Amino acid sequence: MSSQFYDVVHRRRDVRGQFTGAPVPEDVLMRVLSAAHAAPSVGLSQPWDFVVVRDPGLRGAFHDHVRHERDTFAATLDGEAAQRFARIKIDGVRESTLSVVVTYDPDRGAPAVLGRHSIADTGLYSVCLAIQNLWLAATAEQLGVGWVSFYREPFVRDLLELPARVRPVAWLCLGPVTHLEEVPDLERHNWSRRRPLGAAVHHDRWGSGEPRDRGR
Amino acid sequence: MSSQFYDVVHRRRDVRGQFTGAPVPEDVLMRVLSAAHAAPSVGLSQPWDFVVVRDPGLRGAFHDHVRHERDTFAATLDGEAAQRFARIKIDGVRESTLSVVVTYDPDRGAPAVLGRHSIADTGLYSVCLAIQNLWLAATAEQLGVGWVSFYREPFVRDLLELPARVRPVAWLCLGPVTHLEEVPDLERHNWSRRRPLGAAVHHDRWGSGEPRDRGR
């Protein structure tokens, strides 16, 4: 009975090259943002905000910045990796219909955020849970999402006039797509491979084979 | 056509008090972990691991630690807040069927993790996306999940014998429940309230009303 749910989870891709630029109806966008807003959060602080960016000037300025950061990363790669990287499209900022920038406000619910006293990052974690809800909801709506992370946070803070305390967590490109690829781009381009689930599952303790002092 | 998906998103709760302790079939657990493992990740690094903790001794030791951290937080509250907090159950570690500890390994895919050069935290963000997939999948399977964050990371690292570089990101209680509440615990207990979506949505820029220099 949960097949439709799992279909969404496994169909979801990180989209770069398949955006069509077709319109996103307002009611669809609101359903997607409502899903994000329904995420769990530490102390019920809901520390996220969603900046819907449609303005071509803002998206163009961000895209120029991303290209610069792409060059910065490319310069760290050696010959063969550099060649593989050159073939990889890293963003769909211009081709997608719109962007949603998801931010973190540490003052939301402060000072006594229940559950955040011992781990400061739990507020950021909550924002990411909202992002995944957004991503899956967009997939359920037959839209594509691409998370662009080739940027410097202060640039985005200035561009979108975020308050100094507010941290941009994700720049998401969103919109209709021609299709979703079955295999992630980075695997198709031989940049990296997915590992089997079994390698990621441990029982009770991390297990053997790790260089750790076991003398206790 | 996406109603089943949205039903899962909006039914999901952060569970403390409704765990029954009934068994979780292995195939169900594997579907839930497969959903987590299908999350997007920066540079396709998949930097997460899942430690399935069933051992009562380990869970008991963790629970003792959580109680201590609960007292630490309670001591920071003034009279009225302390009284409200005293009524809130903060974990279901003992009552739930099992725990899943989700961790972050910064060495996965390193050194050249595509998309992580400019924002170091993107690896942690990926782990949180996996956590939300896990949470929703468990909800689709009629299971409850509760994220416990009243702990110190070094304690969990020692308890589960994690390598020094690996960071515990979430301790999740998981298992069958009597029901899922319609209203979050913290709202029912008058600790905090959810805010309307409209307050979280901005267009193109953060907008007015914020104390920020607009002189440009």
Coordinates of C-alpha atoms in Angstrom, one line a residue:
Chain A
M1 CA 0.0 0.0 0.0
S2 CA 3.0 2.3 0.2
S3 CA 4.2 1.6 -3.4
Q4 CA 3.4 5.2 -4.6
F5 CA 5.4 6.6 -1.7
Y6 CA 8.5 4.4 -2.5
D7 CA 8.1 5.2 -6.2
V8 CA 8.6 8.9 -5.4
V9 CA 11.6 8.1 -3.1
H10 CA 13.4 6.0 -5.8
R11 CA 12.4 8.1 -8.8
R12 CA 13.7 11.4 -7.3
R13 CA 16.9 12.7 -9.0
D14 CA 19.2 15.7 -8.6
V15 CA 18.4 17.5 -11.9
R16 CA 20.8 19.7 -13.9
G17 CA 20.1 19.3 -17.6
Q18 CA 16.4 18.3 -18.0
F19 CA 14.6 21.5 -17.0
T20 CA 12.1 22.8 -19.6
G21 CA 11.4 26.2 -18.1
A22 CA 7.6 25.7 -18.3
P23 CA 5.4 27.4 -15.7
V24 CA 4.8 26.0 -12.2
P25 CA 1.2 26.6 -11.2
E26 CA 0.9 28.5 -7.9
D27 CA -1.2 25.8 -6.2
V28 CA 1.4 23.2 -7.1
L29 CA 4.2 25.3 -5.6
M30 CA 2.2 25.9 -2.5
R31 CA 1.6 22.1 -2.0
V32 CA 5.3 21.6 -2.4
L33 CA 6.2 24.3 0.1
S34 CA 3.5 23.0 2.5
A35 CA 5.2 19.6 2.4
A36 CA 8.5 21.3 3.3
H37 CA 6.8 23.2 6.1
A38 CA 5.4 20.0 7.5
A39 CA 8.9 18.6 8.3
P40 CA 9.8 17.8 11.9
S41 CA 12.1 20.3 13.7
V42 CA 14.0 20.5 16.9
G43 CA 11.8 21.9 19.6
L44 CA 9.2 22.5 17.0
S45 CA 11.2 25.6 16.1
Q46 CA 10.5 25.4 12.3
P47 CA 13.7 27.5 11.7
W48 CA 13.4 27.5 7.9
D49 CA 12.3 30.1 5.4
F50 CA 11.7 29.7 1.7
V51 CA 12.8 32.5 -0.7
V52 CA 11.1 31.9 -4.1
V53 CA 13.4 33.5 -6.6
R54 CA 11.9 34.2 -10.0
D55 CA 13.7 37.4 -10.9
P56 CA 16.0 36.7 -13.9
G57 CA 18.5 39.3 -12.7
L58 CA 19.0 37.6 -9.4
R59 CA 19.2 34.2 -10.9
G60 CA 21.7 35.5 -13.6
A61 CA 23.9 37.0 -10.9
F62 CA 23.8 33.8 -8.9
H63 CA 24.7 31.8 -12.0
D64 CA 27.7 33.9 -12.7
H65 CA 28.9 33.3 -9.2
V66 CA 28.4 29.6 -9.6
R67 CA 30.4 29.5 -12.7
H68 CA 33.3 31.2 -10.9
E69 CA 33.1 28.7 -8.0
R70 CA 33.0 25.9 -10.6
D71 CA 36.3 27.1 -12.0
T72 CA 37.7 27.3 -8.5
F73 CA 36.9 23.7 -7.9
A74 CA 38.1 22.6 -11.3
A75 CA 41.5 24.1 -10.6
T76 CA 41.9 21.7 -7.7
L77 CA 41.6 18.6 -9.9
D78 CA 44.3 16.7 -11.7
G79 CA 44.2 15.9 -15.4
E80 CA 41.9 12.9 -15.6
A81 CA 39.5 14.1 -13.0
A82 CA 39.5 17.6 -14.6
Q83 CA 38.5 16.0 -17.9
R84 CA 35.6 14.1 -16.3
F85 CA 34.5 17.1 -14.4
A86 CA 34.4 19.3 -17.5
R87 CA 31.7 17.1 -19.0
I88 CA 29.4 17.4 -15.9
K89 CA 26.7 20.1 -15.8
I90 CA 26.5 21.4 -12.3
D91 CA 23.4 23.6 -12.3
G92 CA 20.2 24.4 -14.0
V93 CA 19.8 27.9 -12.6
R94 CA 18.9 29.6 -15.9
E95 CA 16.9 26.8 -17.5
S96 CA 14.7 25.9 -14.5
T97 CA 11.4 27.8 -13.9
L98 CA 12.4 29.2 -10.6
S99 CA 14.6 28.7 -7.6
V100 CA 13.8 28.2 -3.9
V101 CA 16.5 29.2 -1.4
V102 CA 16.0 27.5 1.9
T103 CA 17.5 29.3 4.9
Y104 CA 18.2 28.7 8.6
D105 CA 17.3 31.3 11.3
P106 CA 18.9 30.3 14.6
D107 CA 16.8 32.8 16.5
R108 CA 13.5 31.0 15.7
G109 CA 12.2 29.6 19.0
A110 CA 15.4 30.7 20.9
P111 CA 16.7 30.9 23.5
A112 CA 15.3 27.6 24.9
V113 CA 15.0 25.4 21.9
L114 CA 14.0 22.1 23.4
G115 CA 16.6 19.5 22.2
R116 CA 19.2 22.0 20.9
H117 CA 21.1 22.7 24.0
S118 CA 23.5 19.8 23.6
I119 CA 23.9 19.9 19.8
A120 CA 23.9 23.3 18.2
D121 CA 23.6 21.9 14.6
T122 CA 20.2 20.4 15.2
G123 CA 18.6 23.6 13.9
L124 CA 20.4 23.2 10.6
Y125 CA 19.4 19.5 10.6
S126 CA 15.8 20.5 10.8
V127 CA 16.1 22.7 7.7
C128 CA 17.5 19.8 5.8
L129 CA 14.5 17.7 6.7
A130 CA 12.3 20.3 5.2
I131 CA 14.4 20.4 2.1
Q132 CA 14.0 16.6 1.6
N133 CA 10.2 17.0 2.0
L134 CA 10.2 19.7 -0.6
W135 CA 12.3 17.5 -3.0
L136 CA 10.1 14.5 -2.7
A137 CA 6.9 16.6 -3.0
A138 CA 8.2 18.2 -6.2
T139 CA 9.0 14.7 -7.5
A140 CA 5.5 13.6 -6.7
E141 CA 4.2 16.6 -8.7
Q142 CA 6.4 15.5 -11.7
L143 CA 8.8 18.4 -11.2
G144 CA 12.5 18.3 -11.0
V145 CA 14.8 19.7 -8.3
G146 CA 18.5 20.4 -8.4
W147 CA 20.5 21.4 -5.4
V148 CA 23.3 23.8 -6.3
S149 CA 26.1 24.0 -3.8
F150 CA 28.8 25.8 -5.8
Y151 CA 28.5 29.1 -4.0
R152 CA 29.7 31.1 -1.0
E153 CA 27.2 31.8 1.6
P154 CA 28.0 35.5 2.0
F155 CA 27.3 36.0 -1.7
V156 CA 23.8 34.6 -1.4
R157 CA 23.1 36.4 1.8
D158 CA 23.9 39.7 0.1
L159 CA 22.1 38.9 -3.1
L160 CA 18.8 38.0 -1.4
E161 CA 19.2 40.6 1.4
L162 CA 19.1 38.0 4.2
P163 CA 19.5 39.2 7.7
A164 CA 23.0 38.7 9.0
R165 CA 22.0 35.9 11.4
V166 CA 20.2 33.9 8.6
R167 CA 22.2 31.3 6.8
P168 CA 21.4 30.1 3.3
V169 CA 21.3 26.3 3.4
A170 CA 20.3 25.3 -0.1
W171 CA 19.8 26.9 -3.5
L172 CA 17.3 24.6 -5.2
C173 CA 16.4 24.9 -8.9
L174 CA 12.8 23.7 -9.5
G175 CA 10.5 23.2 -12.4
P176 CA 9.0 20.9 -15.0
V177 CA 11.5 18.5 -16.7
T178 CA 11.6 16.5 -19.9
H179 CA 12.2 13.4 -17.7
L180 CA 14.1 12.2 -14.7
E181 CA 17.2 10.1 -15.4
E182 CA 17.3 6.6 -13.9
V183 CA 20.9 6.8 -13.0
P184 CA 22.4 9.8 -11.1
D185 CA 24.4 12.2 -13.4
L186 CA 27.6 11.6 -11.4
E187 CA 27.4 7.9 -11.9
R188 CA 26.6 8.2 -15.6
H189 CA 29.6 10.4 -16.0
N190 CA 31.8 8.0 -14.1
W191 CA 32.6 10.5 -11.4
S192 CA 31.4 8.3 -8.5
R193 CA 29.4 5.2 -7.9
R194 CA 26.7 4.3 -5.4
R195 CA 27.6 1.8 -2.8
P196 CA 25.4 -1.1 -1.7
L197 CA 23.1 -0.6 1.2
G198 CA 24.7 -3.5 3.0
A199 CA 28.0 -1.6 3.3
A200 CA 26.2 1.2 5.2
V201 CA 24.3 -1.0 7.8
H202 CA 25.8 -1.9 11.1
H203 CA 24.4 -3.8 14.0
D204 CA 24.7 -2.5 17.6
R205 CA 28.2 -1.3 17.1
W206 CA 30.2 0.1 14.2
G207 CA 32.0 -3.2 13.8
S208 CA 35.4 -4.5 13.0
G209 CA 38.0 -3.3 10.5
E210 CA 38.2 0.2 11.7
P211 CA 41.4 1.6 13.2
R212 CA 40.1 2.3 16.7
D213 CA 41.4 1.5 20.1
R214 CA 39.3 -1.5 21.3
G215 CA 41.0 -1.9 24.6
R216 CA 38.0 -1.7 26.8
Chain B
M1 CA -2.4 11.1 -7.9
S2 CA 0.1 12.2 -5.2
S3 CA -2.4 12.0 -2.4
Q4 CA -0.8 8.9 -0.8
F5 CA 2.5 10.7 -0.8
Y6 CA 1.1 13.8 0.9
D7 CA -0.8 11.8 3.4
V8 CA 2.6 10.3 4.6
V9 CA 4.2 13.7 4.7
H10 CA 1.4 15.2 6.8
R11 CA 0.7 12.2 9.0
R12 CA 4.4 11.9 10.1
R13 CA 5.0 12.7 13.8
D14 CA 8.0 12.8 16.1
V15 CA 7.0 10.0 18.4
R16 CA 7.8 9.7 22.2
G17 CA 5.0 8.1 24.0
Q18 CA 3.1 5.8 21.6
F19 CA 5.6 3.0 20.9
T20 CA 4.3 -0.6 21.5
G21 CA 7.6 -2.5 21.3
A22 CA 6.2 -5.0 18.9
P23 CA 8.6 -6.5 16.4
V24 CA 9.7 -4.8 13.1
P25 CA 9.9 -7.4 10.3
E26 CA 13.3 -7.5 8.7
D27 CA 12.0 -6.8 5.2
V28 CA 10.2 -3.7 6.5
L29 CA 13.3 -2.4 8.1
M30 CA 15.3 -3.0 4.9
R31 CA 12.7 -1.1 2.8
V32 CA 12.9 1.8 5.3
L33 CA 16.8 1.8 5.2
S34 CA 16.7 1.4 1.4
A35 CA 14.6 4.6 1.2
A36 CA 17.2 6.4 3.5
H37 CA 20.0 5.1 1.3
A38 CA 18.2 6.5 -1.9
A39 CA 18.6 10.1 -0.7
P40 CA 20.5 12.6 -2.7
S41 CA 24.0 13.4 -1.5
V42 CA 26.6 16.0 -2.3
G43 CA 28.9 14.7 -5.0
L44 CA 27.1 11.3 -4.7
S45 CA 29.2 10.7 -1.6
Q46 CA 26.5 8.9 0.4
P47 CA 28.3 9.8 3.6
W48 CA 25.8 8.2 5.9
D49 CA 25.8 4.9 7.9
F50 CA 23.0 3.3 9.8
V51 CA 23.8 1.5 13.1
V52 CA 20.7 -0.6 14.1
V53 CA 20.8 -0.8 17.8
R54 CA 18.7 -3.6 19.4
D55 CA 20.9 -4.5 22.4
P56 CA 19.0 -3.5 25.6
G57 CA 22.2 -2.8 27.4
L58 CA 23.3 -0.2 24.8
R59 CA 19.9 1.4 24.7
G60 CA 19.7 1.4 28.5
A61 CA 23.0 3.2 28.8
F62 CA 22.0 5.7 26.2
H63 CA 18.7 6.3 28.0
D64 CA 20.5 7.0 31.3
H65 CA 22.7 9.6 29.5
V66 CA 19.6 11.2 28.0
R67 CA 18.0 11.5 31.4
H68 CA 21.1 13.3 32.6
E69 CA 21.0 15.7 29.7
R70 CA 17.3 16.3 30.2
D71 CA 18.1 17.4 33.8
T72 CA 20.8 19.7 32.4
F73 CA 18.4 21.4 30.1
A74 CA 15.7 21.6 32.8
A75 CA 18.1 23.5 35.0
T76 CA 18.3 26.3 32.4
L77 CA 14.5 27.0 32.5
D78 CA 12.6 29.4 34.7
G79 CA 9.6 28.4 36.8
E80 CA 6.8 28.3 34.4
A81 CA 8.8 26.9 31.5
A82 CA 10.2 24.3 33.8
Q83 CA 6.8 23.2 34.8
R84 CA 5.6 22.8 31.2
F85 CA 8.8 21.0 30.4
A86 CA 8.4 18.5 33.3
R87 CA 5.2 17.2 31.6
I88 CA 6.9 16.5 28.2
K89 CA 8.2 13.1 27.4
I90 CA 11.5 13.5 25.5
D91 CA 12.3 10.0 24.3
G92 CA 11.0 6.5 23.7
V93 CA 14.4 4.8 23.8
R94 CA 13.2 2.0 26.1
E95 CA 9.7 1.5 24.8
S96 CA 10.5 1.5 21.0
T97 CA 11.4 -1.7 19.2
L98 CA 14.9 -0.6 18.2
S99 CA 17.0 2.5 17.5
V100 CA 18.8 3.5 14.3
V101 CA 21.7 5.8 14.7
V102 CA 22.6 7.7 11.6
T103 CA 26.2 8.9 11.2
Y104 CA 28.3 11.1 9.0
D105 CA 31.7 10.1 7.6
P106 CA 33.5 13.1 6.1
D107 CA 36.1 10.8 4.4
R108 CA 33.5 9.2 2.2
G109 CA 34.3 10.3 -1.4
A110 CA 37.0 12.6 -0.2
P111 CA 39.1 14.5 -1.0
A112 CA 37.4 15.9 -4.1
V113 CA 33.7 15.8 -3.1
L114 CA 32.0 17.6 -6.0
G115 CA 30.0 20.5 -4.5
R116 CA 31.5 20.4 -1.0
H117 CA 34.6 22.6 -1.6
S118 CA 32.7 25.8 -0.8
I119 CA 30.4 24.7 2.0
A120 CA 31.9 22.1 4.3
D121 CA 28.5 21.3 5.9
T122 CA 27.0 19.9 2.8
G123 CA 28.1 16.5 3.8
L124 CA 26.1 16.8 7.0
Y125 CA 23.2 18.1 5.0
S126 CA 23.2 15.0 2.9
V127 CA 22.9 12.8 6.0
C128 CA 19.8 14.7 7.1
L129 CA 18.1 14.1 3.7
A130 CA 18.6 10.4 4.3
I131 CA 17.1 10.8 7.8
Q132 CA 14.0 12.4 6.4
N133 CA 13.6 9.6 3.8
L134 CA 13.9 7.1 6.6
W135 CA 11.3 8.9 8.7
L136 CA 8.8 9.2 5.9
A137 CA 9.3 5.5 4.8
A138 CA 8.7 4.4 8.4
T139 CA 5.5 6.5 8.4
A140 CA 4.4 4.8 5.2
E141 CA 5.0 1.5 6.9
Q142 CA 2.8 2.5 9.8
L143 CA 5.8 2.8 12.1
G144 CA 6.7 5.7 14.4
V145 CA 10.0 7.5 14.6
G146 CA 11.3 9.7 17.4
W147 CA 14.5 11.8 17.0
V148 CA 16.3 12.1 20.4
S149 CA 18.7 14.9 20.6
F150 CA 19.3 15.1 24.3
Y151 CA 22.8 13.7 24.2
R152 CA 26.5 14.6 23.8
E153 CA 28.1 13.3 20.6
P154 CA 31.2 11.9 22.3
F155 CA 29.1 9.7 24.5
V156 CA 27.4 8.1 21.5
R157 CA 30.7 7.8 19.6
D158 CA 32.1 5.8 22.5
L159 CA 29.0 3.8 23.2
L160 CA 28.7 2.5 19.6
E161 CA 32.5 2.4 19.0
L162 CA 32.4 4.8 16.1
P163 CA 35.7 5.8 14.5
A164 CA 36.9 9.1 15.7
R165 CA 36.2 10.8 12.4
V166 CA 32.6 9.6 12.3
R167 CA 29.9 11.9 13.7
P168 CA 26.6 10.7 15.1
V169 CA 23.9 12.9 13.6
A170 CA 20.7 11.3 14.8
W171 CA 19.5 8.8 17.4
L172 CA 16.2 7.6 16.0
C173 CA 13.7 5.4 18.0
L174 CA 11.7 3.3 15.6
G175 CA 8.9 0.8 15.9
P176 CA 5.2 0.1 15.8
V177 CA 2.9 2.6 17.6
T178 CA -0.6 2.6 19.0
H179 CA -1.3 5.7 16.8
L180 CA 0.2 8.9 15.5
E181 CA -1.0 12.1 17.2
E182 CA -2.6 14.7 14.9
V183 CA -0.9 17.6 16.8
P184 CA 2.8 17.6 17.6
D185 CA 3.5 16.9 21.3
L186 CA 5.2 20.3 21.9
E187 CA 2.1 22.0 20.6
R188 CA -0.3 19.9 22.7
H189 CA 1.8 20.6 25.7
N190 CA 1.7 24.3 25.0
W191 CA 5.5 24.5 24.6
S192 CA 5.5 26.0 21.2
R193 CA 3.2 26.6 18.2
R194 CA 3.5 26.0 14.5
R195 CA 3.6 29.2 12.5
P196 CA 1.7 29.6 9.3
L197 CA 3.4 28.8 6.0
G198 CA 2.8 32.3 4.7
A199 CA 5.2 33.7 7.3
A200 CA 8.0 31.5 6.0
V201 CA 7.6 32.3 2.3
H202 CA 9.4 35.3 0.7
H203 CA 9.6 36.4 -2.9
D204 CA 12.9 37.2 -4.6
R205 CA 14.4 38.8 -1.5
W206 CA 13.9 38.5 2.3
G207 CA 11.7 41.5 2.3
S208 CA 11.0 44.4 4.7
G209 CA 10.8 44.6 8.4
E210 CA 14.3 43.2 9.1
P211 CA 17.0 45.3 10.7
R212 CA 19.4 45.3 7.8
D213 CA 21.2 48.1 6.0
R214 CA 19.2 48.7 2.8
G215 CA 21.4 51.5 1.5
R216 CA 22.3 50.0 -1.9

